[in-house]
Amino acid sequence: MEYLTGIDGSQVDSIWWCWGEMNYAPYPSKILPANLQYQKWLQQGKDPLPIVIESSKKKGIEAFYSFRINDSGLGGAGTVLPSEGWIKWSMIEKNPHWGQPSPFWPSPFYHYNFAVPEVREYKLAIIREVVENYDFDGIEIDWRCGYGCLPFYHKWENREHLTEFMHSVREMLQERARKRGRPFLLAVRIPENIEGCHYDGIHVERWVEENLVDILVLGCKNFDVDLDAFKRLTAGTHIKLYPSMDDHHRASGYEQPSIELYRGVASTFIQQGADGIYAFNWYPVPIILDSRANPEQEQLRRTALCEMGSTETLKFKDKIFVTGRRGGGGWPETAEYFYKNTCAFAQLPKELSNNQSEEAYIFLRIGDDIDTSADKIEQISLRILLSDVTAIDLPWEKRISKPVCIARLSSRDFNEPPTIDLISQLRIRINGVILEQPIINDGWIIYPIKAVLLAQGSNVIAFRLNDRNPLEKGRVTIEKLELDVRYTN
């Protein structure tokens, strides 16, 4: 807590505590076993939950209990199967019909099926035990975790089971709130767009209409959140909207984000009307032994936690605005079995037509009012990374660069650099205005931009290829698109 709230200028006002995968307990439980790490505490009569609640009250911040409602269970208190190296949840071992196998992790990797009534009763009992015994300000049900809470290929037609479960949780929290004399808030973490919710069997319109939630946490690692649609859905209600950033399962192509990127995403969320920002997996100590735990990245996180929550602390600071890519963070790029975590509806990568009578359109949202701040801006650059598979056999001297890293853990980690000739074929417009010739820097195509060309909110960038053989089988692909804004101070 000191890491998150003790920084001078910290804007953290709520901590949502998540212990494990909801298959073991860090508290004395009659339902779940205790994880080995907590057993020594419990044997000494030390329960961490009252400690964090009391500490939160002293600091004047909210404390939520976050339930990963159906996660993988890795590292949990199930039965270890040495031959596979995985852990199978003990309740599914006892009740095989409660679960369904993972679509791409090897057996016996299972998840609970909420279409089974006993599963809903079991999960509700776990939540009830915490709610009745601990004085949290609220709970979060994280529907983002896990591969699927309903049968694959049949989620939307089984949506009533998740809605029924949400009714049960809400009624339980309302009863607890009446007894203690103050609200017990309910947050849910769902996909970043309404279509993704439908894909995963989440009938978010009914949840809003029937007053089943207080906070909607939107998405995972995504930069493009359909806040406009959620604002229309929740208009006239008390429901708050918190778009999410994930600092562990990071967005495709941004595995080592800069402070400018964090600012750009936060500025865009706030401009769209977000009520708060949900910083997920922002580890309070360097517990992971890779590049995300280096001192520079730690300091970057701490700086971001002091800036992202307010337009005032973001004002006139350098930012990068980006368009999201599919996949990333080790998750699939398509929504074959589920939508959550995939960013499968993202705009990039996007192929361009070889027919010069056709344009491709990319929408880029900008949080800052750049035009009215032109006197404070030193430089604006539109940065584009392309791939051209037709250049794959050409020598490097005919191409704009050697391969550039696009992303890690993706279907294509490096681009296929286009030919030098392609630059003269490429026509780009921003909000209808044709851009001047670009420069090439380290494989990126970079256009200088005037502030007057940009709008606060959504901007359209149009791509066309001239003088290219329409019968050419290979296509040029837009891999990444960024707007880099540098202020004078």
XYZ file of C-alpha atoms in Angstrom:
489
model
C 0.000 0.000 0.000
C 2.862 2.351 0.757
C 4.241 1.727 -2.737
C 0.941 2.783 -4.304
C -0.220 5.544 -1.979
C 2.953 6.809 -0.314
C 4.341 8.452 -3.442
C 4.183 12.220 -3.333
C 1.278 13.102 -5.611
C -0.142 9.582 -5.896
C -3.599 9.542 -7.483
C -4.441 6.032 -6.294
C -7.710 6.217 -4.342
C -8.831 2.586 -4.437
C -7.025 -0.756 -4.121
C -8.723 -3.922 -5.287
C -7.103 -6.850 -3.548
C -6.801 -10.045 -5.554
C -5.521 -13.181 -3.829
C -5.020 -16.026 -6.252
C -7.425 -17.657 -8.644
C -10.453 -18.180 -6.368
C -9.426 -21.768 -5.656
C -7.742 -21.102 -2.314
C -8.175 -18.588 0.492
C -5.774 -16.255 2.337
C -8.253 -16.163 5.220
C -9.799 -18.791 7.530
C -12.297 -20.441 5.181
C -14.840 -23.210 5.593
C -15.030 -23.658 1.826
C -11.558 -23.211 0.340
C -8.166 -24.582 1.410
C -5.436 -22.193 2.452
C -2.562 -21.608 0.097
C 0.779 -22.751 1.506
C 2.033 -19.167 1.654
C -0.817 -18.182 3.945
C -0.992 -21.264 6.144
C 1.850 -20.091 8.370
C 0.041 -16.787 8.951
C -3.262 -18.446 9.709
C -1.588 -20.873 12.096
C -0.315 -17.848 14.004
C -3.824 -16.376 14.070
C -2.993 -13.663 11.560
C -5.685 -12.879 8.999
C -4.499 -10.448 6.286
C -7.979 -9.253 5.292
C -8.772 -7.134 8.383
C -5.257 -5.706 8.166
C -5.676 -4.383 4.628
C -9.186 -3.096 5.330
C -8.051 -1.164 8.397
C -4.972 0.159 6.608
C -7.134 1.341 3.724
C -9.462 3.197 6.082
C -6.530 4.940 7.743
C -5.337 6.159 4.343
C -8.835 7.181 3.258
C -8.974 4.895 0.224
C -11.405 2.223 -0.910
C -10.688 -1.473 -0.415
C -12.357 -3.989 -2.730
C -11.997 -7.755 -2.800
C -11.416 -8.860 -6.385
C -12.547 -12.347 -7.405
C -11.014 -13.899 -10.492
C -14.208 -15.783 -10.968
C -12.922 -18.542 -13.240
C -9.170 -18.339 -13.766
C -6.709 -21.101 -14.563
C -5.802 -22.139 -11.036
C -2.067 -22.263 -11.718
C -0.237 -22.105 -8.426
C -3.415 -22.909 -6.540
C -4.316 -25.533 -4.002
C -5.471 -28.294 -6.300
C -3.956 -31.679 -7.008
C -0.551 -31.520 -8.690
C -0.127 -33.916 -11.593
C 3.647 -34.215 -12.097
C 3.392 -35.824 -15.527
C 1.736 -32.737 -17.029
C 3.005 -30.186 -14.557
C -0.445 -28.610 -14.271
C -2.884 -28.278 -11.417
C -6.430 -29.550 -11.650
C -8.978 -27.904 -9.421
C -10.043 -30.265 -6.705
C -13.778 -29.416 -6.959
C -13.800 -30.264 -10.658
C -11.966 -33.491 -9.852
C -14.816 -34.375 -7.503
C -17.483 -33.092 -9.897
C -16.258 -33.552 -13.491
C -19.530 -32.295 -14.966
C -18.857 -28.887 -13.360
C -16.015 -28.111 -15.723
C -14.953 -27.891 -19.332
C -11.432 -28.392 -20.680
C -9.313 -25.538 -21.899
C -9.513 -25.111 -25.691
C -5.753 -24.878 -26.146
C -3.948 -25.707 -22.899
C -3.339 -29.441 -22.477
C -5.637 -31.604 -20.385
C -6.300 -31.597 -17.439
C -6.627 -27.799 -17.607
C -10.265 -27.078 -16.707
C -12.564 -24.145 -16.067
C -15.934 -23.957 -14.381
C -19.086 -23.935 -16.492
C -21.603 -21.450 -15.057
C -24.431 -23.105 -16.966
C -24.257 -25.756 -14.231
C -26.408 -24.654 -11.230
C -24.049 -26.213 -8.675
C -21.168 -24.109 -10.021
C -23.110 -20.901 -9.499
C -24.044 -21.993 -5.958
C -20.431 -22.904 -5.157
C -19.015 -19.600 -6.418
C -21.734 -17.642 -4.626
C -20.888 -19.403 -1.353
C -17.228 -18.370 -1.687
C -18.180 -14.739 -2.238
C -20.741 -14.831 0.585
C -18.106 -16.016 3.072
C -15.968 -12.945 2.385
C -18.886 -10.519 2.248
C -20.384 -11.657 5.551
C -17.101 -11.733 7.478
C -15.161 -8.725 6.167
C -16.040 -5.069 5.870
C -14.783 -4.294 2.361
C -16.180 -1.310 0.482
C -17.092 -3.548 -2.414
C -16.227 -6.600 -4.444
C -15.228 -7.065 -8.052
C -16.167 -10.061 -10.158
C -13.503 -10.349 -12.833
C -15.204 -12.040 -15.784
C -12.121 -11.314 -17.884
C -10.109 -14.079 -16.241
C -10.354 -17.619 -17.522
C -11.097 -19.004 -20.941
C -14.820 -19.374 -20.723
C -17.548 -19.364 -18.101
C -20.112 -20.844 -20.480
C -19.957 -23.649 -23.078
C -17.793 -22.777 -26.075
C -19.774 -21.799 -29.185
C -22.928 -21.502 -27.038
C -22.204 -18.555 -24.756
C -24.741 -15.989 -25.906
C -27.580 -18.500 -25.926
C -26.655 -19.364 -22.296
C -26.372 -15.748 -21.148
C -29.248 -16.040 -18.662
C -27.045 -18.166 -16.381
C -24.536 -15.348 -15.850
C -27.377 -12.867 -15.362
C -28.965 -15.153 -12.770
C -25.641 -15.377 -10.952
C -25.298 -11.589 -10.992
C -28.798 -11.271 -9.485
C -27.783 -13.626 -6.668
C -24.610 -11.692 -5.919
C -26.393 -8.352 -6.002
C -29.149 -9.499 -3.630
C -26.567 -10.837 -1.203
C -24.611 -7.557 -1.229
C -27.770 -5.495 -0.787
C -28.730 -7.553 2.275
C -25.236 -7.068 3.720
C -25.454 -3.341 3.006
C -28.761 -3.073 4.890
C -27.286 -4.808 7.912
C -24.186 -2.625 8.107
C -25.918 0.616 7.141
C -23.831 1.555 4.114
C -23.516 0.342 0.512
C -21.576 -2.743 -0.518
C -20.537 -1.878 -4.068
C -20.397 -4.376 -6.915
C -17.961 -4.033 -9.820
C -17.653 -6.348 -12.805
C -14.825 -6.614 -15.282
C -16.057 -7.228 -18.797
C -14.841 -6.811 -22.410
C -14.093 -3.320 -23.703
C -16.993 -3.219 -26.135
C -20.607 -4.364 -26.015
C -20.158 -6.758 -28.937
C -17.378 -8.529 -27.050
C -19.664 -8.829 -24.029
C -22.280 -10.540 -26.187
C -19.645 -12.852 -27.635
C -18.788 -14.032 -24.101
C -22.385 -14.422 -22.927
C -22.482 -11.212 -20.879
C -25.827 -9.452 -21.247
C -24.490 -6.134 -20.036
C -27.616 -4.223 -21.143
C -29.749 -6.232 -18.700
C -27.159 -5.883 -15.958
C -27.418 -2.110 -16.314
C -31.194 -2.017 -16.786
C -31.802 -4.196 -13.724
C -29.356 -2.275 -11.515
C -27.073 -5.251 -10.921
C -23.770 -3.321 -10.880
C -22.190 -0.111 -9.640
C -18.960 -0.105 -11.663
C -18.112 -1.492 -15.099
C -14.405 -2.191 -15.555
C -13.822 -2.254 -19.286
C -11.324 -4.544 -20.944
C -7.841 -5.683 -20.173
C -4.740 -4.439 -21.975
C -6.639 -2.684 -24.746
C -6.129 0.944 -25.771
C -9.377 1.214 -27.748
C -12.353 1.121 -25.371
C -15.849 1.852 -26.669
C -16.627 4.296 -23.900
C -19.090 6.138 -26.134
C -21.327 3.059 -26.304
C -21.072 2.363 -22.576
C -21.792 6.013 -21.780
C -24.997 5.793 -23.807
C -25.892 2.524 -22.117
C -25.402 3.864 -18.585
C -26.765 7.389 -19.166
C -29.020 8.442 -16.310
C -27.695 5.745 -13.962
C -25.219 5.837 -11.078
C -22.895 3.338 -12.808
C -19.237 4.338 -13.176
C -16.945 3.352 -16.050
C -13.323 2.369 -15.457
C -11.332 1.439 -18.594
C -8.428 -0.873 -17.834
C -4.678 -0.968 -18.449
C -2.765 -4.230 -17.887
C 0.922 -3.865 -17.056
C 1.650 -7.593 -17.270
C -0.367 -8.997 -20.196
C 0.500 -5.967 -22.263
C -0.935 -4.757 -25.532
C 0.519 -6.200 -28.714
C 3.518 -4.163 -29.827
C 3.810 -2.276 -26.532
C 5.476 -4.779 -24.238
C 7.763 -2.071 -22.839
C 5.484 0.964 -22.704
C 6.852 4.462 -22.279
C 5.502 7.134 -19.973
C 4.356 8.978 -23.110
C 2.235 5.977 -24.091
C 0.638 5.730 -20.634
C -0.187 9.435 -20.788
C -1.690 9.146 -24.256
C -3.943 6.255 -23.293
C -5.023 7.916 -20.044
C -5.721 11.237 -21.795
C -7.893 9.424 -24.338
C -9.831 7.551 -21.651
C -10.519 10.748 -19.713
C -11.510 12.666 -22.872
C -14.116 9.980 -23.590
C -15.653 10.437 -20.146
C -14.084 7.691 -18.032
C -14.860 7.977 -14.316
C -11.566 6.380 -13.332
C -8.720 4.253 -14.664
C -8.165 0.662 -13.596
C -4.455 -0.155 -13.354
C -4.368 -3.954 -13.454
C -1.254 -6.013 -12.627
C 0.709 -2.920 -11.655
C 2.830 -4.939 -9.269
C 3.792 -3.064 -6.102
C 7.200 -4.761 -5.922
C 9.467 -6.229 -8.633
C 8.288 -9.795 -8.112
C 8.833 -10.883 -11.698
C 12.373 -11.448 -12.900
C 12.302 -9.892 -16.342
C 12.534 -6.470 -18.000
C 9.275 -5.330 -16.388
C 10.987 -5.301 -13.001
C 13.961 -3.093 -13.861
C 14.445 0.154 -11.879
C 13.615 2.381 -14.857
C 10.291 0.636 -15.415
C 9.504 0.782 -11.698
C 10.045 4.537 -11.680
C 7.926 4.871 -14.828
C 5.012 3.141 -13.084
C 5.311 5.378 -10.063
C 5.318 8.478 -12.276
C 2.265 7.225 -14.171
C 0.336 6.683 -10.931
C 0.854 10.368 -10.160
C -0.250 11.639 -13.569
C -2.884 9.401 -15.185
C -5.866 10.327 -13.035
C -6.308 13.980 -13.960
C -6.314 16.222 -17.017
C -4.374 18.782 -14.989
C -1.436 16.482 -14.283
C -1.454 15.301 -17.920
C -1.663 18.781 -19.393
C 1.144 19.826 -21.754
C 3.103 16.631 -21.169
C 4.516 14.613 -24.082
C 2.185 11.841 -25.242
C 1.907 9.030 -27.778
C -1.554 8.147 -29.098
C -1.849 4.732 -30.709
C -4.265 2.438 -32.496
C -4.634 -0.984 -30.868
C -3.523 -4.304 -32.314
C -5.138 -7.713 -32.029
C -3.733 -10.207 -29.551
C -0.825 -9.418 -27.264
C 0.151 -10.467 -23.769
C 0.264 -14.130 -24.719
C -3.442 -14.215 -25.642
C -4.941 -15.269 -29.009
C -5.493 -12.772 -31.815
C -8.862 -14.210 -32.821
C -12.031 -14.796 -30.821
C -12.457 -18.450 -31.706
C -13.446 -19.554 -28.192
C -13.849 -16.264 -26.326
C -13.455 -12.550 -26.935
C -11.998 -11.303 -23.644
C -8.253 -10.578 -23.694
C -7.965 -11.097 -27.460
C -8.589 -7.514 -28.671
C -9.869 -9.398 -31.726
C -11.933 -6.440 -32.952
C -8.924 -4.081 -33.009
C -8.176 -2.229 -36.248
C -4.597 -3.427 -36.727
C -2.984 -5.174 -38.500
C -4.849 -3.990 -41.616
C -4.121 -4.868 -45.241
C -4.170 -2.247 -47.999
C -5.696 -2.846 -51.389
C -3.484 -2.936 -54.488
C -6.255 -1.125 -56.351
C -5.587 2.611 -56.292
C -9.308 3.375 -56.456
C -9.694 1.998 -52.911
C -8.754 3.548 -49.572
C -8.326 1.945 -46.155
C -9.429 3.893 -43.083
C -7.985 3.803 -39.581
C -9.539 5.719 -36.701
C -7.167 7.249 -34.166
C -8.533 8.815 -31.007
C -6.636 11.753 -29.494
C -7.276 12.858 -25.926
C -5.575 16.254 -26.030
C -6.998 19.364 -27.673
C -3.925 19.746 -29.859
C -5.169 22.484 -32.164
C -5.871 24.996 -29.371
C -2.548 24.077 -27.726
C -0.460 24.617 -30.868
C 1.652 27.346 -29.250
C 2.702 24.844 -26.561
C 3.728 22.135 -29.026
C 7.216 21.635 -30.361
C 6.610 18.765 -32.778
C 3.914 16.315 -33.941
C 4.783 13.171 -35.878
C 2.639 10.455 -37.413
C 4.616 7.207 -37.251
C 3.673 4.204 -39.399
C 5.174 0.717 -39.527
C 4.365 -1.307 -42.648
C 4.956 -4.828 -43.920
C 5.130 -5.802 -47.599
C 5.321 -9.533 -48.289
C 6.068 -8.905 -51.980
C 9.479 -7.511 -50.978
C 10.535 -10.602 -49.077
C 13.052 -11.817 -51.689
C 14.553 -8.423 -52.517
C 18.022 -7.361 -51.300
C 18.158 -5.029 -48.297
C 19.483 -2.118 -50.349
C 16.127 -1.988 -52.175
C 14.136 -1.949 -48.943
C 13.707 0.852 -46.442
C 15.390 -1.014 -43.565
C 16.170 -4.346 -41.978
C 13.223 -5.998 -40.173
C 11.763 -4.040 -37.262
C 10.290 -5.669 -34.155
C 6.519 -5.265 -34.187
C 5.598 -7.166 -31.041
C 6.520 -10.087 -28.846
C 4.538 -13.306 -28.479
C 2.491 -12.484 -31.580
C 1.826 -14.352 -34.809
C 4.423 -12.134 -36.517
C 7.041 -10.528 -34.309
C 8.965 -8.707 -37.083
C 7.779 -6.814 -40.124
C 8.687 -7.371 -43.764
C 10.186 -3.974 -44.646
C 8.693 -2.502 -47.827
C 10.653 -1.380 -50.851
C 12.021 2.120 -51.182
C 9.717 2.596 -54.195
C 6.654 1.987 -52.044
C 7.099 5.330 -50.288
C 6.309 7.230 -53.500
C 3.239 5.011 -54.044
C 1.801 5.641 -50.594
C -0.770 8.397 -50.137
C -1.967 9.244 -46.634
C -4.646 11.708 -45.560
C -5.596 12.887 -42.075
C -9.173 14.096 -41.796
C -9.184 14.430 -45.585
C -5.928 16.416 -45.903
C -3.117 14.836 -47.971
C 0.185 14.662 -46.093
C 3.544 15.752 -47.472
C 6.382 13.341 -48.212
C 7.650 11.463 -45.154
C 11.084 10.643 -43.830
C 12.300 7.142 -42.963
C 13.845 6.451 -39.583
C 14.776 2.946 -38.383
C 12.151 1.369 -40.624
C 9.339 3.729 -39.556
C 7.617 6.012 -42.060
C 7.266 9.388 -40.334
C 5.140 12.344 -41.404
C 5.422 15.790 -39.778
C 1.914 16.954 -38.792
C 0.455 20.400 -38.261
C -1.686 20.852 -35.173
C -4.520 22.355 -37.234
C -5.070 18.989 -38.958
C -6.024 17.192 -35.767
C -9.261 17.005 -33.808
C -9.743 16.174 -30.153
C -11.498 12.819 -30.198
C -11.659 10.557 -33.227
C -9.528 11.242 -36.328
C -9.597 9.305 -39.580
C -6.392 8.380 -41.397
C -6.848 7.205 -44.972
C -4.331 5.023 -46.858
C -4.084 4.496 -50.623
C -1.477 2.848 -52.836
C -0.912 4.360 -56.288
C 0.753 2.720 -59.314
C 0.658 -0.753 -57.845
C -0.287 -3.814 -59.867
C -3.911 -4.625 -58.904
C -3.251 -8.307 -59.718
C -0.361 -8.514 -57.265
C -1.203 -11.283 -54.784
C 0.844 -9.847 -51.928
C -0.514 -7.030 -49.816
C 0.955 -4.173 -47.828
C -0.084 -4.324 -44.150
C -0.325 -1.509 -41.622
C 1.295 -2.985 -38.516
C 1.419 -0.019 -36.151
C 0.213 3.569 -36.178
C 1.219 6.214 -33.629
C 0.880 9.948 -33.161
C 3.804 11.373 -31.179
C 3.119 14.783 -29.583
C 6.028 16.718 -28.010
C 5.321 19.827 -25.980
C 7.777 22.695 -25.610
C 8.138 22.363 -21.843
